[in-house]
Coordinates of C-alpha atoms in Angstrom, one line a residue:
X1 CA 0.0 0.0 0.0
X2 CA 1.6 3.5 -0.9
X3 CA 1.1 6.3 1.4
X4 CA 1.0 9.9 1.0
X5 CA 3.1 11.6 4.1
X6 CA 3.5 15.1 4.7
X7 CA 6.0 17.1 6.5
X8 CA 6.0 20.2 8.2
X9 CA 9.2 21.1 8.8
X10 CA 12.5 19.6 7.0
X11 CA 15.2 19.7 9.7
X12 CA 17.5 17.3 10.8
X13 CA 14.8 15.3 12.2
X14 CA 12.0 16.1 9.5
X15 CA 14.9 15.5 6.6
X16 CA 15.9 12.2 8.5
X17 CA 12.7 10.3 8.8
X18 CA 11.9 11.9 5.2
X19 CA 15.0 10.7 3.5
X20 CA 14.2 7.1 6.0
X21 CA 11.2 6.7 4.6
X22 CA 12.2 7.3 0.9
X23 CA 14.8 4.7 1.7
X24 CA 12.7 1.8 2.4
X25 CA 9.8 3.1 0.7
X26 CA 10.9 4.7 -2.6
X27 CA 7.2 4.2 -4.1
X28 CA 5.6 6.9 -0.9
X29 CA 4.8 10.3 -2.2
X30 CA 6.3 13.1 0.5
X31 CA 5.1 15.9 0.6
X32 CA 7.2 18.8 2.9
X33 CA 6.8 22.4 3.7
X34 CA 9.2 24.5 5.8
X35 CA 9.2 27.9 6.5
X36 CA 12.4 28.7 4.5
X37 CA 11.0 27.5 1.7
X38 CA 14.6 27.3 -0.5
X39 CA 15.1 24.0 2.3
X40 CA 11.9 22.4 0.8
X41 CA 13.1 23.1 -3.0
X42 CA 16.5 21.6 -1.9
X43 CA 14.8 18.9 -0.5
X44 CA 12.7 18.0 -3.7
X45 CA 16.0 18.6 -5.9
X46 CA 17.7 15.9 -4.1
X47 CA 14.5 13.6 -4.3
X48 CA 13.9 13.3 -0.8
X49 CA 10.2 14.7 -1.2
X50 CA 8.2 15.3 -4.2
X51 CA 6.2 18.0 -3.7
X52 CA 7.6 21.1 -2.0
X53 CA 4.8 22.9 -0.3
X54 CA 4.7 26.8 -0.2
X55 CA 2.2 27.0 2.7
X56 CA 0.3 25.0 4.4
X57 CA -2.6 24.3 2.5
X58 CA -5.0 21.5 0.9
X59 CA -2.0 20.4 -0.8
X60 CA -1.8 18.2 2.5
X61 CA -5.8 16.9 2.4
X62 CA -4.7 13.6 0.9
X63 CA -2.2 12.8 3.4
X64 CA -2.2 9.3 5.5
X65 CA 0.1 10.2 8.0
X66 CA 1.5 14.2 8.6
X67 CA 4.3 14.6 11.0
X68 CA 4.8 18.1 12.8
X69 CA 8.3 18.9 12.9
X70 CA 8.7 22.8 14.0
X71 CA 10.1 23.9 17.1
X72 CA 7.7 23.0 20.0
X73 CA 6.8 26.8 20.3
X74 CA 5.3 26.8 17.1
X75 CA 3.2 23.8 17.9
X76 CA -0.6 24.6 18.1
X77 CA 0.0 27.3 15.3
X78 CA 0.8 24.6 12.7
X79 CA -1.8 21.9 14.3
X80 CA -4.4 24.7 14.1
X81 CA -3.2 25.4 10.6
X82 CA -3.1 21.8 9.5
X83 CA -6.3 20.8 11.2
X84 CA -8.5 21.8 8.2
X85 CA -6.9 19.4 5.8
X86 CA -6.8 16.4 7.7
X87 CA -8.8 13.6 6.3
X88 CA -10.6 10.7 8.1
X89 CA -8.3 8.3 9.0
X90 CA -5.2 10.5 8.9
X91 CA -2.0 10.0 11.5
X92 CA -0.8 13.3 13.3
X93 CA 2.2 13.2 14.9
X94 CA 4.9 14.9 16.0
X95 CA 8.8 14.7 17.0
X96 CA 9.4 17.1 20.1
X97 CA 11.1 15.6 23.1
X98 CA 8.6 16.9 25.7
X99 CA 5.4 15.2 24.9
X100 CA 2.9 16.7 27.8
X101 CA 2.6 20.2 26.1
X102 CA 1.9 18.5 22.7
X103 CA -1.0 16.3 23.9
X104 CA -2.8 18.8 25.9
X105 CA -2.9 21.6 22.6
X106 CA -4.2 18.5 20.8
X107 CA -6.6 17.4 23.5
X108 CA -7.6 21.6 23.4
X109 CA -8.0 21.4 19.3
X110 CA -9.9 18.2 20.0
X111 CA -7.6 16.2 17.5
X112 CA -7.1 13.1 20.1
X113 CA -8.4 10.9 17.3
X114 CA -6.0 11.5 14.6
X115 CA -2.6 12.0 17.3
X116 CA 0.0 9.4 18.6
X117 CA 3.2 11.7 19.7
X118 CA 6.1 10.8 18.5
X119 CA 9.7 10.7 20.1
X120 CA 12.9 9.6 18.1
X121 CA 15.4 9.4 20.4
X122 CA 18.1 10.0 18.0
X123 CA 19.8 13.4 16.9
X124 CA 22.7 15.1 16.1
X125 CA 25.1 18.2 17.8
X126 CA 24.2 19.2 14.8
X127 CA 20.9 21.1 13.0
X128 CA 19.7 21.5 9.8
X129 CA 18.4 19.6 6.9
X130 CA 22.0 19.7 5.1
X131 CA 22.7 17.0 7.9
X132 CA 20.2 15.1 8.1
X133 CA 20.9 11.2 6.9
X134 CA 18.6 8.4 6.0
X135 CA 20.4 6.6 8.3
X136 CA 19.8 8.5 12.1
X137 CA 17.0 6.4 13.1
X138 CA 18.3 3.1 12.7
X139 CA 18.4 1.1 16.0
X140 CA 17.2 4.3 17.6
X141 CA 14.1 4.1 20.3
X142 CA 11.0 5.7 19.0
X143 CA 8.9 6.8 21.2
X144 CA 5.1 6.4 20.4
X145 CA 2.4 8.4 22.9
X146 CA -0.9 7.8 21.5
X147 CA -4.2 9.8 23.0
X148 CA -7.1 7.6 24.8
X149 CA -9.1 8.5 21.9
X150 CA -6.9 7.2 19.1
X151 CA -7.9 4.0 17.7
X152 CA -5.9 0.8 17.7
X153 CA -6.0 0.6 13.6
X154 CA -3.9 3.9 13.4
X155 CA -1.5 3.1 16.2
X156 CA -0.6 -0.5 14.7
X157 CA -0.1 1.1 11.2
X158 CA 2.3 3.7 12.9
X159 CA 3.9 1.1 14.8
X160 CA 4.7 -1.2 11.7
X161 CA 6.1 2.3 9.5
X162 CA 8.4 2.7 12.4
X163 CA 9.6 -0.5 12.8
X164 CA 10.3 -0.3 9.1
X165 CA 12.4 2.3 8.7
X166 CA 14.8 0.7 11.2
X167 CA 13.8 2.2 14.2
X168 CA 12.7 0.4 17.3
X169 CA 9.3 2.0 18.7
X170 CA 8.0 1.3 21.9
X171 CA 4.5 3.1 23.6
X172 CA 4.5 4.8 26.6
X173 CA 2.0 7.7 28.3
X174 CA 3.0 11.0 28.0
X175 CA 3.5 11.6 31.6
X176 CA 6.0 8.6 32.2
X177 CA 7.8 9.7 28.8
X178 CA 8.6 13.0 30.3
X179 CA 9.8 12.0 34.0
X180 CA 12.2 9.7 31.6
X181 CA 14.0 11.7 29.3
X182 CA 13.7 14.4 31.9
X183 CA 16.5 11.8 34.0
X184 CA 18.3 10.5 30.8
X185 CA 18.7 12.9 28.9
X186 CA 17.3 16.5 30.0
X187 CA 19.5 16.1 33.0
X188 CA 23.0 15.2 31.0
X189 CA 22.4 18.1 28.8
X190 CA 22.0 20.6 31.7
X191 CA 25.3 19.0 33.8
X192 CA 27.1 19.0 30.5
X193 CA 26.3 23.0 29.6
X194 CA 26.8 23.8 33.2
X195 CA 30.3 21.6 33.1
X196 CA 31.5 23.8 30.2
X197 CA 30.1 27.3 31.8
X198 CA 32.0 26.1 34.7
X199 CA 35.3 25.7 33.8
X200 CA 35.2 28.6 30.7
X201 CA 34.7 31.0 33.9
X202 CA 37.1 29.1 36.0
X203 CA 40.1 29.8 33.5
X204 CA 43.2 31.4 33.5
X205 CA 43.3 34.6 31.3
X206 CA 46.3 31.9 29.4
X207 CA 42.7 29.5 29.0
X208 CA 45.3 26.7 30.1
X209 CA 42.1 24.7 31.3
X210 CA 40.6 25.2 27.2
X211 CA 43.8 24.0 26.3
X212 CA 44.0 20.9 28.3
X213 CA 40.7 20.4 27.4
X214 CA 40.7 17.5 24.8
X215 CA 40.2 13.8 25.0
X216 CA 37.8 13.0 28.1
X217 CA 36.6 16.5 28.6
X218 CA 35.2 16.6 24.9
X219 CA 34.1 13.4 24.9
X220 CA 31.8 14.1 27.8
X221 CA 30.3 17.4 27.1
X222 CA 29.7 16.7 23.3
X223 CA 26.0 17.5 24.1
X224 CA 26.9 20.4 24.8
X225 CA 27.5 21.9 21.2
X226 CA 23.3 21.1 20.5
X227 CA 20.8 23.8 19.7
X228 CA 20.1 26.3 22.5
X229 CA 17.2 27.3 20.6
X230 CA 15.9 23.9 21.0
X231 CA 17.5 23.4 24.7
X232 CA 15.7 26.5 26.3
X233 CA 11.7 25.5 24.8
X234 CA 13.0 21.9 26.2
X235 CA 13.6 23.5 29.5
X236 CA 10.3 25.6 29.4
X237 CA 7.9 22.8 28.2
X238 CA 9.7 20.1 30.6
X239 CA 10.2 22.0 33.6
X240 CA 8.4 20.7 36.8
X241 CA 9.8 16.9 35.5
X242 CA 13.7 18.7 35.1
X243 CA 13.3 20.9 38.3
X244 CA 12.0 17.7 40.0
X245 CA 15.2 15.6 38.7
X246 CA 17.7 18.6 39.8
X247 CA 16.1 18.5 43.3
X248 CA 17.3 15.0 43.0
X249 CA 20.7 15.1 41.5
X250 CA 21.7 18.2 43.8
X251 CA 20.8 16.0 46.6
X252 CA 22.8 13.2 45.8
X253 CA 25.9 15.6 44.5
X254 CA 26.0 16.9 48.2
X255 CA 26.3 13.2 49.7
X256 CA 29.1 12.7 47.5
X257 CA 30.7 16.0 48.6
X258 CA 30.4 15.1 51.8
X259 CA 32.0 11.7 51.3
X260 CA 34.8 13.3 49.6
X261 CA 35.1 15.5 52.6
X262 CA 34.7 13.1 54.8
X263 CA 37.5 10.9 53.3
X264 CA 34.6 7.7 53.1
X265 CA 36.9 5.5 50.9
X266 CA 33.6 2.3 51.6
X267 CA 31.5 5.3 50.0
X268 CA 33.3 6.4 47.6
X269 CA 34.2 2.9 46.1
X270 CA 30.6 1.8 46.2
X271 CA 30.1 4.7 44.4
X272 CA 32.1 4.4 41.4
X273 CA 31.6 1.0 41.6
X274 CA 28.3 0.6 41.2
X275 CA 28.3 3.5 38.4
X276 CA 30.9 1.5 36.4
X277 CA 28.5 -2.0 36.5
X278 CA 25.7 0.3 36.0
X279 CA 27.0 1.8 32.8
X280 CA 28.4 -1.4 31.2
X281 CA 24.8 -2.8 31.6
X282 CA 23.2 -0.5 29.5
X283 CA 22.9 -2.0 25.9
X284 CA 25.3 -0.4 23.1
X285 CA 22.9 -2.3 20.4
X286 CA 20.6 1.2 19.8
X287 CA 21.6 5.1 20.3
X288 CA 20.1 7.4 22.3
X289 CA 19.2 11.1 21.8
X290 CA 22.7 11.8 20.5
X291 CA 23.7 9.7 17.8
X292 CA 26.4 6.9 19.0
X293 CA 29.9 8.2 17.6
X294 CA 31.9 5.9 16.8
X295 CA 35.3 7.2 17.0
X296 CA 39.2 5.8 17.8
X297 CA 42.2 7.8 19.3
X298 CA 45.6 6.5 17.1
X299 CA 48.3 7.5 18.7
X300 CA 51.1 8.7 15.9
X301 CA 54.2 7.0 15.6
X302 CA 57.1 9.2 15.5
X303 CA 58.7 9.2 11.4
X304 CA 58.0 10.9 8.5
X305 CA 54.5 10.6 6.8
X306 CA 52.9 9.1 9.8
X307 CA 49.7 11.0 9.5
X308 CA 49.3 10.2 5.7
X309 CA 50.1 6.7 6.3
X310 CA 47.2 6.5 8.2
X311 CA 44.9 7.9 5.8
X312 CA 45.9 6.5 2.9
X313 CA 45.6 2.7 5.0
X314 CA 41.8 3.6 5.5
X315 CA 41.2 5.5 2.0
X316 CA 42.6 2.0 0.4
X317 CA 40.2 -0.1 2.2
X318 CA 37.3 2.5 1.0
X319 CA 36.8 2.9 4.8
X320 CA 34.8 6.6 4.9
X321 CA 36.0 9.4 7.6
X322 CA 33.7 11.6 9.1
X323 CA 35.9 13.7 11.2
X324 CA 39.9 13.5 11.8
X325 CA 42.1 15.5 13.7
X326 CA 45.1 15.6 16.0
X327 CA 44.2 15.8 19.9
X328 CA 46.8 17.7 22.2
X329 CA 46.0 15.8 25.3
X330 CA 49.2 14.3 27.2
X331 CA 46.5 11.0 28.2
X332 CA 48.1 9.3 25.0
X333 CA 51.4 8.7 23.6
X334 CA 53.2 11.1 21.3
X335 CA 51.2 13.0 18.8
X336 CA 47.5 11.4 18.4
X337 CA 44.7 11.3 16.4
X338 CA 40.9 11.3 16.9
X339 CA 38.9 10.0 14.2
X340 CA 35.4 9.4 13.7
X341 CA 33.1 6.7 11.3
X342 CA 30.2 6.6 9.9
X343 CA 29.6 3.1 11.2
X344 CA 30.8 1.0 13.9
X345 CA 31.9 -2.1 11.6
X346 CA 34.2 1.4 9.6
X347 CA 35.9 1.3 12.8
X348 CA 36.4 -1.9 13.9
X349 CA 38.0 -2.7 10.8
X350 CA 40.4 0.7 10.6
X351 CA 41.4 -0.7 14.3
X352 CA 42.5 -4.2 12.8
X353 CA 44.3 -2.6 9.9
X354 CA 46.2 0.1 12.1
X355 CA 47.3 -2.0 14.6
X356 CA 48.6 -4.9 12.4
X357 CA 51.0 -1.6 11.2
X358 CA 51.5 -1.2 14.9
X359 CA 49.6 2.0 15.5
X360 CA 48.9 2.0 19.1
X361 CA 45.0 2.2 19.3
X362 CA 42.0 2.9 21.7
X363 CA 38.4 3.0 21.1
X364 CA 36.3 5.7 22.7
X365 CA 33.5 4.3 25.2

C-alpha cells in the first residue's frame, strides 16, 4: 500500500525520517513544507520529497500520515493550521522531546483521534536539513504516545512504518515519557552546559584549562555543542519533570561531597563501583538522543609521513571518515589522532588494519 506523508518542517529530524522513509519506501509520495521555503526546493532537488509545499494548505488533504516537525513553540499554530486538511483516518504526529505540552494543545483542538506523539530518540550536535541522513534512526528508540481516543488501527499502522524504517518504537503515556528523558537525557544536557560554563569561567586569562581540554573532557560534554534554541523551549515545556530531577541530583551531589570530605573511601568505592557495572549494563545495540559516535584515538608513531600513512591505509580499504584530527591531550602517547566513522563495523576494521601496522590504538567508550 503507498502512502502519501506530509512534512511540516524539513530539519535534521523532518529530513531524516523523510529521507528514511524514501529509503525503504521509494514508491511513498512526500510531501514537505518548511518555512524557508529554499530548504523544501532543496529537498525535492535531491529527491527526498516530491512536492515542495509553499504554505500549508489543501496540498496536504490527501495525506495518511503528517508529521509536525517545527520547534515546540510553534506547535498549536501549525496543528491549528493543518487541522482543516486532515482527512478521516489520517495520522498526526509529531517529534518534540517533551510530549505533555503537545498532547494537551491537541486534547484543546480536539484532535485526540488523529494523534499518537512521536519521540525519536536520536539526533545530532548538529541542526539543519543539510545534515540530516537516512540513516539517524536506525536502532534508535521511537517513542510512540498515542491519546485515549486514538484508535488501535492507526496506532498499529504507525507502529509497523516505524519499525520499518529501522527504528525500534516502543509506547508509553506522555507523563511517564517526560519523568524519563527528563532523568536521561534533559539532566545530562544541563550538567554537561553547566560543566562547560563552569570551567570557561574558571580559567586562567592563558585559557590553560581550554587548552587541556581534549580527550575525556570533549568526549563528555559533546551534548553540549546542541541547539540552544531547542534546549531553552526543552527546558520551558519540561520543567516541573527537570526541576523535580535537579532537586534529585543536587541531593545526591551533596552526599558525594560530603563523602569526599569526609574521606569515606567504603562510599566512595561503592560509588564508582556501582556506576561503572551500571553503565556497562546498559545495551550499546541502539543510540540514544545523541547519535552513538563511533570514533578511535591513534596515537602517531614518531617518522616521517605518519599522518598520511594513516589515511591512505583507510582511503585503500574505502573505509569513509567523518571527522579526523590531531588531539593535544598528554592521556596518550606522542602525537594522536581522533577520528570518527560513519559506522561501527568502519571502525572496527580501521582498528585491525592500524594496529597490524602497529599504531597504538583505543576505542572511545
Amino acid at each position: 500500500m503507498n502512502l502519501t506523508v506530509g512534512f511540516l518542517g524539513l530539519g535534521l529530524i523532518g529530513g531524516s525520517i523523510a529521507k528514511s522513509i524514501r529509503k525503504y519506501h521509494p514508491d511513498y509520495t512526500l510531501i514537505g513544507y518548511n518555512h524557508n521555503y529554499e530548504t523544501a526546493l532543496l529537498a525535492k532537488k535531491e529527491h527526498v520529497i516530491d512536492i515542495a509545499a509553499k504554505e500549508v494548505d489543501a496540498s496536504f488533504s490527501d495525506c495518511d500520515l503528517i508529521y509536525l516537525c517545527m520547534p515546540v513553540s510553534f506547535n498549536e499554530e501549525y496543528l491549528l493550521k493543518i487541522k482543516p486538511y486532515l482527512k478521516t483516518g489520517c495520522i498526526l504526529t509529531d517529534v518534540g522531546s517533551v510530549k505533555g505540552t503537545i498532547h494537551h494543545a491537541v486534547k484543546r483542538l480536539s484532535l485526540e483521534k488523529f494523534f499518537i506523539g512521536g519521540h525519536p530518540m536520536a539526533g545530532s550536535e548538529k541542526t539543519g536539513f543539510s545534515n540530516s541522513t537516512d540513516h539517524l534512526l536506525e536502532n534508535a528508540y521511537y517513542i510512540l504516545t498515542p491519546c485515549e481516543d486514538t484508535p488501535k488501527e492507526a496506532i498499529d499502522r504507525f507502529y509497523t512504518l516505524i519499525a520499518s524504517i529501522k527504528a525500534i518504537p516502543i509506547i508509553l503515556n506522555a507523563k511517564e515519557h517526560d519523568y524519563a528523558v527528563a532523568n536521561i537525557s534533559h539532566l545530562p544536557h544541563l550538567i554537561a552546559s553547566s560543566l562547560v560554563n563552569l570551567v570557561k569561567t574558571s580559567d586562567s586569562e592563558k585559557e590553560t584549562m581550554k587548552t587541556l581540554a581534549a580527550g575525556g573532557f570533549k568526549d563528555i560534554t559533546r551534548i553540549a555543542s546542541s541547539s540552544p534554541v531547542m534546549w531553552q523551549q526543552i527546558c520551558l515545556t519540561n520543567k516541573e519533570n527537570i526541576v523535580k530531577t535537579m532537586e534529585h541530583y543536587i541531593s545526591y551531589f551533596s552526599e558525594i561531597k560530603q563523602a569526599i570530605e569526609q574521606e569515606d573511601k567504603d562510599y566512595l568505592y561503592r560509588f564508582f563501583e556501582q556506576a561503572q557495572y551500571y553503565r556497562n549494563s546498559i545495551p550499546t545495540k541502539t543510540s540514544g538522543p545523541i547519535t552513538t559516535v563511533y570514533a578511535m584515538y591513534c596515537d602517531l608513531i614518531d617518522e616521517a609521513g605518519s599522518l598520511a600513512k594513516v589515511v591512505v591505509v583507510l582511503a585503500e580499504h574505502h573505509i569513509s571518515i567523518k571527522n579526523i584530527g590531531i588531539t593535544h591531550t598528554r592521556d596518550f602517547q606522542e602525537e594522536t589522532l581522533r577520528i570518527e566513522f560513519y559506522e561501527k563495523d568502519a571502525m572496527l576494521l580501521a582498528q585491525q588494519l592500524l594496529e597490524q601496522l602497529h599504531y597504538p590504538v583505543t576505542i572511545c567508550s
